[in-house]
Amino acid sequence: MSLLFQEGAVVLFQGDSITDCGRDRRSGDHLGWGYAMMAASWFSALYPERRVTFLNRGVSGDRTKDLVARWEEDCIALKPDWVSILIGINDTWRRYDSGDPTPLEEFERNYRRLLTEVKERLGAGLILCEPFLLPVPEDRKAWREDLDPKIQVVRSLAREFGAYYVPFDGIFAQAAARTSPEYWAPDGVHPSLAGHALMARAWLRTVGVPV
Amino acid sequence: MSLLFQEGAVVLFQGDSITDCGRDRRSGDHLGWGYAMMAASWFSALYPERRVTFLNRGVSGDRTKDLVARWEEDCIALKPDWVSILIGINDTWRRYDSGDPTPLEEFERNYRRLLTEVKERLGAGLILCEPFLLPVPEDRKAWREDLDPKIQVVRSLAREFGAYYVPFDGIFAQAAARTSPEYWAPDGVHPSLAGHALMARAWLRTVGVPV
Amino acid sequence: MSLLFQEGAVVLFQGDSITDCGRDRRSGDHLGWGYAMMAASWFSALYPERRVTFLNRGVSGDRTKDLVARWEEDCIALKPDWVSILIGINDTWRRYDSGDPTPLEEFERNYRRLLTEVKERLGAGLILCEPFLLPVPEDRKAWREDLDPKIQVVRSLAREFGAYYVPFDGIFAQAAARTSPEYWAPDGVHPSLAGHALMARAWLRTVGVPV
Amino acid sequence: MSLLFQEGAVVLFQGDSITDCGRDRRSGDHLGWGYAMMAASWFSALYPERRVTFLNRGVSGDRTKDLVARWEEDCIALKPDWVSILIGINDTWRRYDSGDPTPLEEFERNYRRLLTEVKERLGAGLILCEPFLLPVPEDRKAWREDLDPKIQVVRSLAREFGAYYVPFDGIFAQAAARTSPEYWAPDGVHPSLAGHALMARAWLRTVGVPV
Amino acid sequence: MSLLFQEGAVVLFQGDSITDCGRDRRSGDHLGWGYAMMAASWFSALYPERRVTFLNRGVSGDRTKDLVARWEEDCIALKPDWVSILIGINDTWRRYDSGDPTPLEEFERNYRRLLTEVKERLGAGLILCEPFLLPVPEDRKAWREDLDPKIQVVRSLAREFGAYYVPFDGIFAQAAARTSPEYWAPDGVHPSLAGHALMARAWLRTVGVPV
Amino acid sequence: MSLLFQEGAVVLFQGDSITDCGRDRRSGDHLGWGYAMMAASWFSALYPERRVTFLNRGVSGDRTKDLVARWEEDCIALKPDWVSILIGINDTWRRYDSGDPTPLEEFERNYRRLLTEVKERLGAGLILCEPFLLPVPEDRKAWREDLDPKIQVVRSLAREFGAYYVPFDGIFAQAAARTSPEYWAPDGVHPSLAGHALMARAWLRTVGVPV
Amino acid sequence: MSLLFQEGAVVLFQGDSITDCGRDRRSGDHLGWGYAMMAASWFSALYPERRVTFLNRGVSGDRTKDLVARWEEDCIALKPDWVSILIGINDTWRRYDSGDPTPLEEFERNYRRLLTEVKERLGAGLILCEPFLLPVPEDRKAWREDLDPKIQVVRSLAREFGAYYVPFDGIFAQAAARTSPEYWAPDGVHPSLAGHALMARAWLRTVGVPV
Amino acid sequence: MSLLFQEGAVVLFQGDSITDCGRDRRSGDHLGWGYAMMAASWFSALYPERRVTFLNRGVSGDRTKDLVARWEEDCIALKPDWVSILIGINDTWRRYDSGDPTPLEEFERNYRRLLTEVKERLGAGLILCEPFLLPVPEDRKAWREDLDPKIQVVRSLAREFGAYYVPFDGIFAQAAARTSPEYWAPDGVHPSLAGHALMARAWLRTVGVPV
C-alpha cells in the first residue's frame, strides 16, 4: 500500500480528549501528546520532503454535537485534504457522570453531518477511528450499553462514506487479553502512552507508513 | 511466534453454525466447511509430520447453554489439548426470532463454566473467538443491543483465563468498510467463503502459522 | 508469475464429487467444501478488490459424458473467463462398481468436446487437473488399468489446447510416500481435508497466487 | 530440509539407459552424461568437503530382472549408503519392440527383491524415481497400458519401504503442457539435456540441495 | 545489537525542558510529550512483556546544578537500572538571557557528580545525549561560544564512564542541511515534533530497538 | 546482470576435448557430457521459453590450427549469435607428447583469425574461456612453460575483442588449494565431473544465470 | 538513494592534510592514502563502467585562505562536477602552535567565496564535510574554542548552499565513546586508518553507495 | 563463512612494493596505502571490538630472498597469528631490468622456507596471494616467461601448506577484459587505487568479511 498523503497535504485530526491530549489551544498547530501527535511526528521525521501539515482540533470533553458546533471553524475553514475523526466516548460518558446522554439518532445525525460537509464542501479523504473502552475500573463495563451502538454507527458511516477504518476497540481487546487492560488504558478510556503508541502504529499503517 | 500445537496434539473447535458449517454429526472427525475446517486443513497440509488431530463439535443453532449441556461429552471426554470457542450469536439471535433471550449473567455463567472445566479438568490451552455481526440485512443492527454486551463478556473472560483472543468483529468491520458487508457475510451472521477464509487466516496467525 | 485472473473475471470449477463436495445445487454460487471452495475462498479473501466470481458446477458421480450433457447449461451459459476441469475418476469407477465403463475413445471424445466448446464459443482460459487415485483400499489398485490411460488423455489434451496443467496424481504419490495414503485420501478417491488443502495450494500456485 | 548425504557417503544410481547415459563400463566410477551425472557433479562442486562418492551402475536396456541378476555385484558389493533407482521403462519397451513383456507380478517381485536386499543387507537409504514417458512418437501412447501399472508398483514400494519419491512422470507432463514433449524427451523415453537437467534439479531438491 | 533493557528494568530520563516537555509534576510517571515519551511509548507498545518502567524527571529550565540539587530525590531514590541524560542547553541559555552563566568547570563538576553517583551508588547503565542547537533565530549562533565546550565535556564524560552516546547535534545539523532548521526546531532549542521523533528514533536505535 | 542470450539465440561452444567430451559427431546438436552440455542443459531447463539453441563443435585433440581449418564449416556456417571458445591445452600438450609444438605467434595468429571472422562475418558476441591446468601428474608442471604464454594470448585477445572472459585457471587453483587438484581434474587437464560443474557454474554466471 | 555521480563525472576532494594524506603533488591524479582515496578507490572498483574521475587537491597544512588562493587553479580550472570540501582544522591549529589565528569572519568569508565560485562558475554539486577533533592529547581540548564556531559556519553554509553534509565530528564522538579516541585518531586530528575507513564509509553512504 | 581473525589476533602482511605502498619504515605499525592498508582499515572500522592488530612488513623491491633474510625479524619476532604473503613480481622484474634473475628452484626454496618457519615456529594461519601482472606497457608481456612458473610454485605451496589462496592474476584478467588493463594497473605491476580496492575486497572475502 502506498502513502496516502501527497506532498503539501493538510491532515486534520478531530476528536475529544484522546485526540486533544493537552494541546495548546492558543497555537493552531499544536498537536497534544497523544496518538495524533505521535503519528504526525513519526510521519514528519520519516518524510520531511512531503511537507505534510498535521492539525489537531481535538477538544477534551467534546461530543459529536460539539464537533458539529465548531465544524465550520475547526474543520471546513482549515481546508484539510484528509480528515481523521475519533469521537464518541464522551457522548457515552456524559450519560453516566452527568445524566446527559446523546441519543443514538442524534449521535448518528451529528456524525453524518460532519462527514457530509467534509465530502460535499471539501472533497477530502476520510479516516474513521473506532471509539474504544477497556473495562477498568469496573464501572466502565456499564457504559458499553451506550457505547456499543455508537461504534456500530461509526462502522456504518465508514461504509457509507467509503472511509478508511481503524478498528481500535478490537485492537485494544486483543492486546489486553494476555497483558492487562490497565497497561493499555489505566482508566479504560484514556490510553496509556503504550496505548497511544499502539494507536499511532495502527493509524500509520492505515495510511500506508510501514511501521 | 512459534507453532502452538505440538506433535500429536488434539485441537477442538467448539461453537455454533459458523463453526459447525454443515459438519456430518455421524462422523466424529468431520469438520464442516467453514473457518474451522479451512484452518485445520491448511495446518494439516503444511505440517503432516505433526499429526495434529482437529475436532469440530460446533452445533448449528447452539447457544452457551447448549455447550454447557454437552460439554462433558463434546469437550471433556475428547481430552483436547487446545480448545477454540466461538459462541454467542445464537444467544442473541433467539431473542429476536423466538423471543427467547439469554440474559447476560446467564451467558457469562455458562461461558465461565465452560472455561473453568477446561482449565481445571483438562489443563488445556484456550483460544477465544470474538462473536461478530455485520449489518445486513438491516434488522441485524437491532441485535447489537444484545450482542455487544456478550462480546464484552468474552473479552473479559479471555483476560481472566489468559486465553489467546481473535478479535473477529473488528476484523470484519475493517474489511467491510471499503468493500461491503455482504461480500464478507451476506446475512450478517454467516460468513461468506471469503469471510471464512479471512477468519481462518486470522485464526492460523493466532496459533503461529505464517500465512 | 502474475495472477491469471483479472478484475471481474468469472472462474468456473467443473468436475465430479471431488469438485462438488456437497455443494448446494439450489444455489448457483455454492462451492461445496473441497479444493475448489478452499482455493476460491483463499483467493477472495486475499484479493477482494478483484471481485472475481468463482462458480462450482461439479456434480457428484459425474463422468465426462455427464459434463457433455450439461455443458451448454453448466459451462457455456455461465460465460466463464476461465474453466478449471477435474474429471475422469467416475468414468473409471463405474466400470468397477457398476460394470458401466467409459471406453477411452469416448472419454477423449467427450473431453475434447468440452474443451473445443470452451475455446471456440468462449475463448476462455483452461486449467486441466489430473485425475488421481491412491491405493486405499486395496481394490483401488485394480482401477489403474482404466484410470491411467485416461490421465494420458488429459495430458494430451492439455498440450493440444495449451492449458495450464496441475499434476495431482504425482503430487499425491509424493506426499503419500513418507506419510501414508490414508492421511491424504482415506478411500483413495476422495481427498481428506489435508488432501483438499494440498490440492488448493497446488491449484492456487498454478494460477499465480503465492501460497 | 537438510542435506541427506553425510561426509564420506556412497550414493549409488541404479537404472537403465536414462541412468546409464553412455557411462564407460570399464571405469567403476564413470557416471555417464545424464541426470545421475549432472546431479552428482553439481553436488560435488557445491560440497567438496563432504567427499561424497557417487556411483552409477545404470545399464542401458536393463529391466528389473537384469538389476536382480547383477544386484549382488552392482549394488550390495558396493556397500552404498544411499541407493537411487530409476527402472521400468524397458520392462515396458521390450514388450512392444520384442514381444518380450515383463508381467507386473514379476516386475514387482523383482523390484521388491532389490529393495529388500538394500534394507536387510545394507540398511541404506532409498530414493525411488518414477519411470516416465512422453507421447512422442505416437506409438508411445500404446505403451502406457504396460507402464502405468508399473508406476503404481513403484509408488507402492516407496510407501512400503519409506523411500523418498521423485514423481518424474508428472513433472514431465506439467513441463510439456505449455512447451512441447519433444523439447523434454524427443523420443518420449530418453530425456533431452533439458529433460535431464529438469530431472537433476528435482532429484537434488529431493535430497536437500537448494537449487 | 540486542535490546539493552531487560524485563522489569527501570529507565530514567533526566534533563531539562526538552526532556520535560510539559510533564505533570504531580504524577511520578508522567513522561511529557517529547522524545523521552515517544521513545518510551514506542518501546512499551512493542515489548509489553518486558514490563519496562520509564520515568521522566526532566525539569524545564534545569541546568546541571539543578540536577545535582535534586539528584538524590530524582535519580538515586528512584533506583533506575538505566539513566539517560540530556542536559546543558540552559547552562548556556541563562548566560545570554539572564547574565547567569555556568562556568565550564562547574558544568563538568556537576555533570561528573551525577555520573559518579549513578555508577557508585546504583551501578546503572548510562546513555548520554548530546546537547544541540540549531541557528534559529539568528541570536542562537552567539550561544555556540558557550554550548560547544559543554558538548565537549559531555563527550569526554561519555568516554570516561563508558556510556552509550547519542550525537544529537550532528544528527540535527545533517537533517537541517537540505530541509531547514526551523522544520526540526523552530526556536533552535526546542525540537519540533518532527525533531522529537528524529531524536526518539536515534535514541531507540542506540538502545537496540530496530526502528 | 541480465541474461545475455535473447529468445531464439544460437550459442556455439567451440574447443577441444574438454568441450567435446565425447559428443556424437553424427549428430549436429550433440553436446557431449562436459561443462558445455551441463551449462546448456541447465539453461534450457530454466528458460524453455527462450528456445535458445546450443551447439557444440569441440573436437577432441584440437588445437587452434584445427579450429581455423574447420571454422568456416564449424562456426561461420552455423550462424551463431554467441561463440564460446576454450582452446589451447592441446597446442601445449602435443609439444610434450609428440614433439609437435605450436609456436606462440602461430597460436595467436590462429586464435585472432577465429575471432576476427566471428566479429567481421557474424557480428556475434564472444565468451573466451581461459585454458587451465592442474599439476597432476607431476609432469604437467613442465607444460606450464608452454601453456602460460598462451593464456596470456587469450587474455590479450579478450581485451582486444571486448569479449566476456572466464578465468578458469585461477578458479581451479583456488578450489584446489584446500581440497586437492585430483578432486577437480585427475589428470590435470580433463576436469572431473565436479570440475566440469565448477566450470558450468562459472560460465553460467558469466552469461547472467543466477546459479 | 541513488548514486549521485553520473558516468564521466569529475569529483574533486579539497582540503588539508586529512584529505591530502601524503598525495604526490607531481601527479595530478594522486589521491593520497586517506578517506578521499579509500572512498574513491572503493567507488572505482565497484563502478568501473561509470568512469568517474576522482581528484584530490588537499594540501597538508592548508587553511581556508590557502584554498582561496589556489581555488582558480585547484578547483575551477579542473571543472569538477562535484566538489567535496573538508577544511578548517588548520585555521584552528595555527592559532595554537603559531599564534596565527583565522578570525571567524575571515573563515566564513573564505569558505563562502569557495562555494560561491563553485556554484556560480561551475554549477557543480557540493558535499561539505564537518571538521572534527578528538581530545587526544589533552591540549586538543583547548582548540575547541576556536574550532567549534568554525563547525557552525560550515553547517550554516551547507544550509545556505543546499549542500550534502557529512557530520564527521559527531560520528567520531559516538565511535570513540565506547572504544577510545586514540583508536580512531591518535593525535586527535589525523584519523587512524580505522578512522579514515569510518569516514570513507560515511562519505560513500552520503553519495549513495550502499556500504 | 565466519570471520577468520579472533579477538586480539595479530595479522601480518608481507610482500613487496604492492604490499609496502609507501609505508613509513620508522613506524612499526604503518600500513602503506595499498590493498593491505585498505583491507586492514575496513576491517578495523567494522570490527573495533575485535582489536585485531594489522602489521605490514612489505618492502618495496623485495624478492623472496629478501623475505628470507628478514624473516626472523620481520615475521617470526612479530609473533603473528596469521601471515598473508604476496611476493614474487620482483623476483621476475630484476631479471629484466637488472639481469639479476631468481631461478625457480631458488624461488621455491625461499618461499617454502618462509612457510615452513611460519608453520613450525608459529603455527600461524596462512593466506597466500597470487602474484599478478597486466600487459601494460607492452614489455610486461615478456615477463610472463619468468612470472608464470613462479605463480605455479605459489599455488603448489598453497596446496602443500593448506593455505587460503587469493587468485589475483585471474581476477585482474577478468576485470581488465571489458574495461582496460590500465584502469586496474597502469604499469601492469602496481595496481591503481581501483586495483588495490579490487584486491582488498577479494582479500577481505577470503578472510570472511562480507563486502
PDB file of C-alpha atoms in Angstrom, chain A residues 21-87:
ATOM      1  CA  CYS A  21      -4.226  15.253  24.802  1.00  0.00           C
ATOM      2  CA  GLY A  22      -3.449  18.625  26.281  1.00  0.00           C
ATOM      3  CA  ARG A  23      -2.817  20.501  23.072  1.00  0.00           C
ATOM      4  CA  ASP A  24      -2.325  24.215  23.445  1.00  0.00           C
ATOM      5  CA  ARG A  25      -5.429  25.950  22.114  1.00  0.00           C
ATOM      6  CA  ARG A  26      -3.560  29.180  21.622  1.00  0.00           C
ATOM      7  CA  SER A  27      -1.427  27.519  18.995  1.00  0.00           C
ATOM      8  CA  GLY A  28      -3.156  26.493  15.816  1.00  0.00           C
ATOM      9  CA  ASP A  29      -0.693  23.770  15.046  1.00  0.00           C
ATOM     10  CA  HIS A  30      -0.189  22.228  18.460  1.00  0.00           C
ATOM     11  CA  LEU A  31      -0.863  18.511  18.367  1.00  0.00           C
ATOM     12  CA  GLY A  32      -1.061  17.485  22.029  1.00  0.00           C
ATOM     13  CA  TRP A  33       0.851  14.473  23.249  1.00  0.00           C
ATOM     14  CA  GLY A  34      -1.288  11.561  22.140  1.00  0.00           C
ATOM     15  CA  TYR A  35      -1.652   9.213  19.185  1.00  0.00           C
ATOM     16  CA  ALA A  36      -2.327  12.127  16.837  1.00  0.00           C
ATOM     17  CA  MET A  37       0.905  13.812  17.752  1.00  0.00           C
ATOM     18  CA  MET A  38       2.883  10.554  17.768  1.00  0.00           C
ATOM     19  CA  ALA A  39       1.624   9.553  14.333  1.00  0.00           C
ATOM     20  CA  ALA A  40       2.165  13.040  12.911  1.00  0.00           C
ATOM     21  CA  SER A  41       5.657  13.338  14.401  1.00  0.00           C
ATOM     22  CA  TRP A  42       6.811   9.973  13.165  1.00  0.00           C
ATOM     23  CA  PHE A  43       5.447  10.705   9.696  1.00  0.00           C
ATOM     24  CA  SER A  44       7.141  14.101   9.612  1.00  0.00           C
ATOM     25  CA  ALA A  45      10.516  12.713  10.683  1.00  0.00           C
ATOM     26  CA  LEU A  46      10.357   9.980   8.043  1.00  0.00           C
ATOM     27  CA  TYR A  47       9.064  12.096   5.162  1.00  0.00           C
ATOM     28  CA  PRO A  48      10.276  15.695   5.594  1.00  0.00           C
ATOM     29  CA  GLU A  49      10.249  16.202   1.852  1.00  0.00           C
ATOM     30  CA  ARG A  50       6.471  15.667   1.737  1.00  0.00           C
ATOM     31  CA  ARG A  51       5.934  18.792   3.838  1.00  0.00           C
ATOM     32  CA  VAL A  52       2.635  17.414   5.163  1.00  0.00           C
ATOM     33  CA  THR A  53       0.846  19.677   7.646  1.00  0.00           C
ATOM     34  CA  PHE A  54      -0.874  17.949  10.539  1.00  0.00           C
ATOM     35  CA  LEU A  55      -3.512  19.785  12.548  1.00  0.00           C
ATOM     36  CA  ASN A  56      -5.230  18.706  15.740  1.00  0.00           C
ATOM     37  CA  ARG A  57      -8.552  20.180  16.683  1.00  0.00           C
ATOM     38  CA  GLY A  58      -9.450  17.557  19.243  1.00  0.00           C
ATOM     39  CA  VAL A  59     -11.169  19.194  22.229  1.00  0.00           C
ATOM     40  CA  SER A  60     -11.229  17.458  25.549  1.00  0.00           C
ATOM     41  CA  GLY A  61     -14.718  16.550  26.611  1.00  0.00           C
ATOM     42  CA  ASP A  62     -16.179  17.007  23.163  1.00  0.00           C
ATOM     43  CA  ARG A  63     -19.100  15.096  21.906  1.00  0.00           C
ATOM     44  CA  THR A  64     -20.349  14.826  18.369  1.00  0.00           C
ATOM     45  CA  LYS A  65     -22.593  17.823  18.895  1.00  0.00           C
ATOM     46  CA  ASP A  66     -19.569  19.877  19.872  1.00  0.00           C
ATOM     47  CA  LEU A  67     -17.813  18.889  16.696  1.00  0.00           C
ATOM     48  CA  VAL A  68     -20.859  19.973  14.745  1.00  0.00           C
ATOM     49  CA  ALA A  69     -20.899  23.320  16.519  1.00  0.00           C
ATOM     50  CA  ARG A  70     -17.319  24.059  15.683  1.00  0.00           C
ATOM     51  CA  TRP A  71     -17.053  22.229  12.340  1.00  0.00           C
ATOM     52  CA  GLU A  72     -17.165  25.313  10.198  1.00  0.00           C
ATOM     53  CA  GLU A  73     -14.312  26.867  12.094  1.00  0.00           C
ATOM     54  CA  ASP A  74     -12.393  23.788  13.170  1.00  0.00           C
ATOM     55  CA  CYS A  75     -12.642  21.747  10.001  1.00  0.00           C
ATOM     56  CA  ILE A  76     -14.068  23.379   6.887  1.00  0.00           C
ATOM     57  CA  ALA A  77     -12.178  26.639   7.335  1.00  0.00           C
ATOM     58  CA  LEU A  78      -8.909  24.719   7.657  1.00  0.00           C
ATOM     59  CA  LYS A  79      -9.356  23.208   4.197  1.00  0.00           C
ATOM     60  CA  PRO A  80      -7.819  19.833   5.069  1.00  0.00           C
ATOM     61  CA  ASP A  81      -7.119  17.233   2.389  1.00  0.00           C
ATOM     62  CA  TRP A  82      -7.677  14.398   4.858  1.00  0.00           C
ATOM     63  CA  VAL A  83      -9.828  14.310   8.000  1.00  0.00           C
ATOM     64  CA  SER A  84      -9.273  11.698  10.711  1.00  0.00           C
ATOM     65  CA  ILE A  85     -12.051  11.522  13.331  1.00  0.00           C
ATOM     66  CA  LEU A  86     -12.135   9.775  16.698  1.00  0.00           C
ATOM     67  CA  ILE A  87     -15.274  10.811  18.575  1.00  0.00           C
TER      68      ILE A  87
END
